[in-house]
Amino acid sequence: MRDFWLKIPSWIRRRFDNSQRFIAVCILAGLLCGCAASALHLGIGVIFNFLWTYAINCQGTPWFWVLAMGFPALGGLIVGLSTYFFAPSAIGSGVPQTKIAYYMNSGVMRISEGLWRFVLGLIYLGSGNPLGREGPTIHMCSSLSSWLGQRAGLSRTAVQSMVPVGMGAGIAAAFNAPLSAITFVFEELLEDYRMKGLAGLVIAVVIAAAVERAIFGVHPIFSLGIDIEEQLSGWMLLCIPLGIVTGFAGQGFQYGLLGLRAALASLKGLPDWLKPVLGGLFVGLVGGIVFTLTKQNGVFSIGYGDLDLALGGEVTLAAMSALFIGKFVVVILCYAARGSGGIL
């Protein structure tokens, strides 16, 4: 059986030229990346909702705090041990790892990177840790796309081109945003791109987005509770000071994350595998406090549910302030503590 799989690349090379193989692999990559990104999205939500149901049923008892802190800590323990002993590339968002593979290793990535990223992303984010799925989706889909290119016997240049193909397909499926996915690839990874590669990227992005819509239906990622006719009202002047404040907040977030990551890395007496556990305990403490005060659980996991409610005007200013402070702090800590997840 092993010999059969090893002979597939040479069999494909004999029957199809490189251009034909590249387009065919881009189509397959779009399909599989769309399925993988959708499975990660769906799996995180299912696991978190399942665990959170147990925690919420114990509200008002000490068991609520045991579960609220225990689930993220357990997820951190599994991720900490896995990344320390088996999958160091699954630490962090996965975007830097993807860039390194593209520029330093000609786009060659192992399928095991994507498998580890998928499994650990489900566990870490599903258990309530507050990082995002954007980075893991990019890493997972890029490794899958690269592996497909290698298995199809593509040229070295074409295999490298499969990395942005997978990145774009993953973003398109993760956020239901095919046009933004193409823009993201150029902003984040590419300086220039040949036309054939661009065609493959567009094909994969469209197919991945179609797969996501077939699974979840046609819907925006967020729903704004704003009437179109009110968009030119005077309240839009608030965007000016709001932009200034969020700009400073973004810089503070960046400096805080990088500074804390350097500080934790310098702690020689603290094992690396234990850091995600401590991060998970802190997530449970902060998230539990915010939930007790606001009845919003957006500090935990991805938090898109509360964000969607806030955009619809269903969350009070006090609750949004508490969510902002809590999420700001725990995301910095979890990312610095070698968690497996992105920022978005």
Short mmCIF file of C-alpha atoms in Angstrom, two decimals:
data_model
loop_
_atom_site.label_atom_id
_atom_site.label_comp_id
_atom_site.label_asym_id
_atom_site.label_seq_id
_atom_site.Cartn_x
_atom_site.Cartn_y
_atom_site.Cartn_z
CA MET A 1 0.00 0.00 0.00
CA ARG A 2 2.85 2.37 0.84
CA ASP A 3 4.45 1.72 -2.56
CA PHE A 4 1.14 2.53 -4.24
CA TRP A 5 0.94 5.99 -2.63
CA LEU A 6 4.58 6.70 -3.39
CA LYS A 7 4.01 5.98 -7.09
CA ILE A 8 1.11 8.43 -7.44
CA PRO A 9 3.27 11.56 -8.09
CA SER A 10 5.24 9.91 -10.89
CA TRP A 11 2.04 8.51 -12.44
CA ILE A 12 0.44 11.98 -12.46
CA ARG A 13 3.58 13.61 -13.90
CA ARG A 14 3.59 11.22 -16.86
CA ARG A 15 0.00 11.99 -17.85
CA PHE A 16 -0.42 15.72 -17.18
CA ASP A 17 1.85 18.72 -17.63
CA ASN A 18 2.68 21.05 -14.74
CA SER A 19 0.07 23.69 -15.64
CA GLN A 20 -2.74 21.14 -15.82
CA ARG A 21 -1.69 19.59 -12.53
CA PHE A 22 -1.48 23.00 -10.86
CA ILE A 23 -5.03 24.03 -11.78
CA ALA A 24 -6.41 20.62 -10.82
CA VAL A 25 -4.66 20.74 -7.45
CA CYS A 26 -5.95 24.28 -6.82
CA ILE A 27 -9.50 23.03 -7.38
CA LEU A 28 -8.94 20.14 -4.98
CA ALA A 29 -7.24 22.44 -2.46
CA GLY A 30 -10.19 24.82 -2.51
CA LEU A 31 -12.58 21.95 -1.83
CA LEU A 32 -10.54 20.36 0.97
CA CYS A 33 -9.51 23.65 2.58
CA GLY A 34 -13.13 24.77 2.60
CA CYS A 35 -14.12 21.55 4.35
CA ALA A 36 -11.22 21.75 6.83
CA ALA A 37 -11.83 25.40 7.73
CA SER A 38 -15.55 24.79 8.14
CA ALA A 39 -14.88 21.72 10.30
CA LEU A 40 -12.58 23.74 12.55
CA HIS A 41 -15.17 26.52 12.85
CA LEU A 42 -18.00 24.10 13.59
CA GLY A 43 -15.94 21.90 15.92
CA ILE A 44 -14.77 24.77 18.12
CA GLY A 45 -18.34 25.95 18.60
CA VAL A 46 -19.71 22.49 19.34
CA ILE A 47 -17.01 21.68 21.91
CA PHE A 48 -17.22 25.05 23.66
CA ASN A 49 -21.02 25.04 23.83
CA PHE A 50 -20.97 21.49 25.19
CA LEU A 51 -18.47 22.33 27.94
CA TRP A 52 -20.03 25.70 28.74
CA THR A 53 -23.41 24.05 29.29
CA TYR A 54 -21.90 22.04 32.14
CA ALA A 55 -20.31 25.14 33.65
CA ILE A 56 -23.40 27.32 33.41
CA ASN A 57 -25.55 24.64 35.04
CA CYS A 58 -23.33 24.95 38.11
CA GLN A 59 -23.59 28.72 38.34
CA GLY A 60 -23.92 29.88 41.94
CA THR A 61 -21.89 26.95 43.27
CA PRO A 62 -18.13 26.43 43.67
CA TRP A 63 -18.28 23.95 40.80
CA PHE A 64 -18.85 26.80 38.36
CA TRP A 65 -15.41 28.17 39.14
CA VAL A 66 -13.85 24.71 39.08
CA LEU A 67 -15.21 24.11 35.58
CA ALA A 68 -14.73 27.67 34.29
CA MET A 69 -11.05 27.52 35.25
CA GLY A 70 -10.57 23.79 34.78
CA PHE A 71 -11.69 23.45 31.17
CA PRO A 72 -9.29 26.10 29.76
CA ALA A 73 -6.50 24.79 31.99
CA LEU A 74 -7.06 21.22 30.78
CA GLY A 75 -7.03 22.41 27.19
CA GLY A 76 -3.82 24.29 27.95
CA LEU A 77 -2.28 21.16 29.47
CA ILE A 78 -3.03 19.05 26.40
CA VAL A 79 -1.70 21.74 24.08
CA GLY A 80 1.32 22.44 26.27
CA LEU A 81 2.41 18.79 26.36
CA SER A 82 1.65 18.25 22.67
CA THR A 83 3.57 21.29 21.46
CA TYR A 84 6.47 20.61 23.82
CA PHE A 85 6.98 16.96 22.85
CA PHE A 86 5.39 16.45 19.42
CA ALA A 87 4.26 19.57 17.55
CA PRO A 88 6.28 22.72 18.30
CA SER A 89 5.06 24.28 15.05
CA ALA A 90 1.52 24.43 16.49
CA ILE A 91 2.50 27.15 18.99
CA GLY A 92 1.08 30.60 18.30
CA SER A 93 -1.00 31.67 15.34
CA GLY A 94 0.71 29.70 12.58
CA VAL A 95 1.13 32.71 10.30
CA PRO A 96 4.88 33.12 11.01
CA GLN A 97 5.39 29.38 10.45
CA THR A 98 3.61 29.66 7.11
CA LYS A 99 5.74 32.63 6.04
CA ILE A 100 8.93 30.80 7.00
CA ALA A 101 7.89 27.76 4.96
CA TYR A 102 7.05 29.94 1.96
CA TYR A 103 10.22 32.03 1.91
CA MET A 104 12.80 29.74 3.51
CA ASN A 105 11.66 26.24 2.49
CA SER A 106 10.20 26.85 -1.00
CA GLY A 107 6.69 26.30 0.32
CA VAL A 108 7.32 22.71 1.37
CA MET A 109 5.17 21.89 4.42
CA ARG A 110 4.28 18.58 6.05
CA ILE A 111 0.68 17.40 6.28
CA SER A 112 1.31 16.57 9.95
CA GLU A 113 1.59 20.31 10.64
CA GLY A 114 -1.97 20.80 9.45
CA LEU A 115 -3.29 17.79 11.35
CA TRP A 116 -1.72 18.90 14.62
CA ARG A 117 -2.94 22.43 14.08
CA PHE A 118 -6.50 21.21 13.50
CA VAL A 119 -6.62 18.92 16.53
CA LEU A 120 -4.92 21.31 18.95
CA GLY A 121 -6.99 24.24 17.68
CA LEU A 122 -10.17 22.32 18.43
CA ILE A 123 -8.97 21.44 21.92
CA TYR A 124 -7.46 24.78 22.88
CA LEU A 125 -10.16 27.08 21.55
CA GLY A 126 -13.01 24.67 22.22
CA SER A 127 -12.01 24.42 25.89
CA GLY A 128 -12.51 28.16 26.25
CA ASN A 129 -9.09 29.68 25.67
CA PRO A 130 -9.59 33.06 24.00
CA LEU A 131 -7.44 33.04 20.87
CA GLY A 132 -8.75 33.09 17.30
CA ARG A 133 -9.09 30.61 14.44
CA GLU A 134 -7.70 32.81 11.65
CA GLY A 135 -4.04 31.87 12.17
CA PRO A 136 -4.67 28.14 12.75
CA THR A 137 -6.84 28.03 9.63
CA ILE A 138 -4.07 29.65 7.57
CA HIS A 139 -1.42 27.24 8.86
CA MET A 140 -3.65 24.19 8.48
CA CYS A 141 -4.86 24.99 4.97
CA SER A 142 -1.43 26.10 3.74
CA SER A 143 0.14 22.83 4.86
CA LEU A 144 -2.70 20.86 3.28
CA SER A 145 -2.37 22.76 0.01
CA SER A 146 1.42 22.39 -0.03
CA TRP A 147 1.14 18.66 0.62
CA LEU A 148 -1.34 18.25 -2.22
CA GLY A 149 1.09 20.00 -4.55
CA GLN A 150 3.90 17.70 -3.48
CA ARG A 151 1.75 14.58 -3.90
CA ALA A 152 0.70 15.73 -7.38
CA GLY A 153 4.32 16.04 -8.44
CA LEU A 154 4.20 19.78 -9.09
CA SER A 155 7.38 21.69 -9.84
CA ARG A 156 9.25 23.37 -7.01
CA THR A 157 7.87 26.79 -7.97
CA ALA A 158 4.32 25.48 -8.22
CA VAL A 159 4.55 23.82 -4.79
CA GLN A 160 5.61 27.16 -3.36
CA SER A 161 2.62 28.78 -5.08
CA MET A 162 0.31 26.34 -3.31
CA VAL A 163 1.00 28.01 0.06
CA PRO A 164 -0.82 31.29 -0.78
CA VAL A 165 -3.49 29.21 -2.49
CA GLY A 166 -4.16 27.38 0.78
CA MET A 167 -3.91 30.57 2.80
CA GLY A 168 -6.51 32.33 0.67
CA ALA A 169 -8.84 29.34 0.60
CA GLY A 170 -8.66 29.01 4.38
CA ILE A 171 -9.44 32.68 5.02
CA ALA A 172 -12.28 32.64 2.48
CA ALA A 173 -13.93 29.70 4.22
CA ALA A 174 -13.19 30.83 7.77
CA PHE A 175 -14.69 34.30 7.38
CA ASN A 176 -17.01 33.93 4.37
CA ALA A 177 -15.00 36.66 2.65
CA PRO A 178 -13.45 35.57 -0.68
CA LEU A 179 -12.42 39.06 -1.84
CA SER A 180 -10.89 39.91 1.53
CA ALA A 181 -9.06 36.58 1.45
CA ILE A 182 -7.27 37.50 -1.78
CA THR A 183 -6.39 40.94 -0.42
CA PHE A 184 -5.13 39.38 2.80
CA VAL A 185 -2.80 37.03 0.93
CA PHE A 186 -1.17 39.92 -0.92
CA GLU A 187 -0.90 42.06 2.22
CA GLU A 188 0.40 39.32 4.50
CA LEU A 189 2.49 37.04 2.29
CA LEU A 190 3.09 38.10 -1.29
CA GLU A 191 5.07 40.93 -2.79
CA ASP A 192 4.41 39.86 -6.35
CA TYR A 193 2.58 36.99 -7.98
CA ARG A 194 2.58 35.51 -11.47
CA MET A 195 -0.71 35.33 -13.36
CA LYS A 196 -1.02 31.55 -13.31
CA GLY A 197 -0.56 31.51 -9.58
CA LEU A 198 -3.13 34.27 -9.20
CA ALA A 199 -5.63 32.28 -11.26
CA GLY A 200 -5.12 29.27 -9.01
CA LEU A 201 -5.58 31.43 -5.92
CA VAL A 202 -8.86 32.85 -7.23
CA ILE A 203 -10.14 29.39 -8.14
CA ALA A 204 -9.35 27.95 -4.70
CA VAL A 205 -10.83 30.96 -2.87
CA VAL A 206 -14.11 30.79 -4.79
CA ILE A 207 -14.46 27.04 -4.25
CA ALA A 208 -13.61 27.26 -0.54
CA ALA A 209 -16.15 30.05 -0.02
CA ALA A 210 -18.77 28.01 -1.88
CA VAL A 211 -18.09 25.02 0.37
CA GLU A 212 -18.47 27.18 3.48
CA ARG A 213 -21.76 28.60 2.22
CA ALA A 214 -23.02 25.14 1.34
CA ILE A 215 -22.38 24.05 4.93
CA PHE A 216 -23.44 27.14 6.89
CA GLY A 217 -25.70 28.90 4.39
CA VAL A 218 -25.38 32.36 2.83
CA HIS A 219 -24.80 34.76 5.70
CA PRO A 220 -22.50 37.61 6.76
CA ILE A 221 -19.94 36.78 9.43
CA PHE A 222 -21.44 39.59 11.56
CA SER A 223 -24.86 41.23 11.45
CA LEU A 224 -25.00 44.99 12.01
CA GLY A 225 -28.10 46.36 13.68
CA ILE A 226 -27.86 49.62 11.71
CA ASP A 227 -30.41 51.02 9.30
CA ILE A 228 -28.80 52.03 5.99
CA GLU A 229 -30.65 55.35 6.04
CA GLU A 230 -28.99 56.30 9.33
CA GLN A 231 -25.40 55.79 8.17
CA LEU A 232 -24.80 59.48 7.39
CA SER A 233 -26.02 60.75 10.76
CA GLY A 234 -24.00 62.96 13.06
CA TRP A 235 -23.08 60.05 15.30
CA MET A 236 -20.48 59.10 12.70
CA LEU A 237 -18.30 61.91 14.08
CA LEU A 238 -17.67 59.57 17.01
CA CYS A 239 -15.56 57.49 14.63
CA ILE A 240 -12.79 60.12 14.81
CA PRO A 241 -12.02 59.88 18.55
CA LEU A 242 -12.89 56.18 18.45
CA GLY A 243 -10.25 55.60 15.79
CA ILE A 244 -7.65 57.42 17.86
CA VAL A 245 -8.48 55.44 20.99
CA THR A 246 -8.46 52.10 19.22
CA GLY A 247 -5.17 52.97 17.53
CA PHE A 248 -3.52 53.49 20.90
CA ALA A 249 -5.23 50.35 22.22
CA GLY A 250 -3.84 48.36 19.31
CA GLN A 251 -0.33 49.60 19.97
CA GLY A 252 -0.71 48.81 23.65
CA PHE A 253 -1.91 45.33 22.76
CA GLN A 254 1.09 44.72 20.52
CA TYR A 255 3.66 46.00 23.01
CA GLY A 256 2.00 44.14 25.87
CA LEU A 257 1.93 40.87 23.96
CA LEU A 258 5.53 41.04 22.79
CA GLY A 259 6.77 42.22 26.17
CA LEU A 260 4.97 39.51 28.14
CA ARG A 261 6.05 36.83 25.68
CA ALA A 262 9.68 37.85 26.13
CA ALA A 263 9.26 37.94 29.91
CA LEU A 264 7.71 34.45 30.04
CA ALA A 265 10.36 33.07 27.70
CA SER A 266 13.06 34.28 30.09
CA LEU A 267 11.57 32.36 33.05
CA LYS A 268 13.88 29.36 33.09
CA GLY A 269 12.31 27.77 36.16
CA LEU A 270 8.87 27.50 34.55
CA PRO A 271 8.51 24.57 32.10
CA ASP A 272 7.23 25.58 28.69
CA TRP A 273 4.48 22.95 28.74
CA LEU A 274 3.09 24.41 31.98
CA LYS A 275 2.67 27.95 30.65
CA PRO A 276 -0.55 27.27 28.68
CA VAL A 277 -2.00 25.64 31.80
CA LEU A 278 -1.43 28.76 33.89
CA GLY A 279 -2.83 30.84 31.07
CA GLY A 280 -5.97 28.69 31.05
CA LEU A 281 -6.46 29.10 34.79
CA PHE A 282 -6.23 32.87 34.43
CA VAL A 283 -8.70 32.80 31.53
CA GLY A 284 -11.19 30.94 33.70
CA LEU A 285 -10.77 33.40 36.55
CA VAL A 286 -11.14 36.54 34.42
CA GLY A 287 -13.84 35.07 32.19
CA GLY A 288 -15.81 33.87 35.20
CA ILE A 289 -15.67 37.30 36.83
CA VAL A 290 -16.79 39.05 33.65
CA PHE A 291 -19.60 36.55 33.15
CA THR A 292 -20.77 36.98 36.74
CA LEU A 293 -20.91 40.75 36.26
CA THR A 294 -22.35 40.91 32.75
CA LYS A 295 -23.86 37.49 31.91
CA GLN A 296 -21.73 37.54 28.75
CA ASN A 297 -19.23 34.73 28.11
CA GLY A 298 -17.32 36.48 25.31
CA VAL A 299 -14.03 36.41 27.22
CA PHE A 300 -13.93 32.66 26.64
CA SER A 301 -13.03 31.04 23.31
CA ILE A 302 -13.49 33.08 20.12
CA GLY A 303 -16.23 35.31 21.50
CA TYR A 304 -17.96 36.07 18.20
CA GLY A 305 -21.38 35.53 19.75
CA ASP A 306 -21.09 38.49 22.09
CA LEU A 307 -19.46 40.58 19.37
CA ASP A 308 -22.42 39.91 17.11
CA LEU A 309 -24.80 40.93 19.91
CA ALA A 310 -22.79 44.11 20.52
CA LEU A 311 -22.92 45.05 16.84
CA GLY A 312 -26.66 44.59 17.02
CA GLY A 313 -26.93 46.97 19.97
CA GLU A 314 -27.89 44.24 22.45
CA VAL A 315 -24.98 44.64 24.90
CA THR A 316 -24.71 47.53 27.35
CA LEU A 317 -21.74 49.88 27.36
CA ALA A 318 -20.72 48.65 30.82
CA ALA A 319 -20.78 45.04 29.66
CA MET A 320 -18.79 45.88 26.52
CA SER A 321 -16.19 47.68 28.64
CA ALA A 322 -15.83 44.66 30.91
CA LEU A 323 -15.57 42.33 27.92
CA PHE A 324 -12.95 44.57 26.30
CA ILE A 325 -10.76 44.69 29.40
CA GLY A 326 -11.11 40.98 30.09
CA LYS A 327 -10.48 39.90 26.51
CA PHE A 328 -7.59 42.33 26.11
CA VAL A 329 -5.77 40.89 29.10
CA VAL A 330 -6.41 37.17 28.57
CA VAL A 331 -5.56 37.18 24.85
CA ILE A 332 -2.21 38.80 25.60
CA LEU A 333 -1.51 36.25 28.33
CA CYS A 334 -2.59 33.17 26.37
CA TYR A 335 -0.65 34.12 23.26
CA ALA A 336 2.44 34.93 25.31
CA ALA A 337 2.03 31.66 27.23
CA ARG A 338 2.56 29.53 24.10
CA GLY A 339 -1.11 28.96 23.35
CA SER A 340 -2.25 27.49 20.04
CA GLY A 341 -4.36 30.09 18.27
CA GLY A 342 -4.39 33.38 16.41
CA ILE A 343 -5.40 36.92 17.23
CA LEU A 344 -8.62 37.14 15.18
#
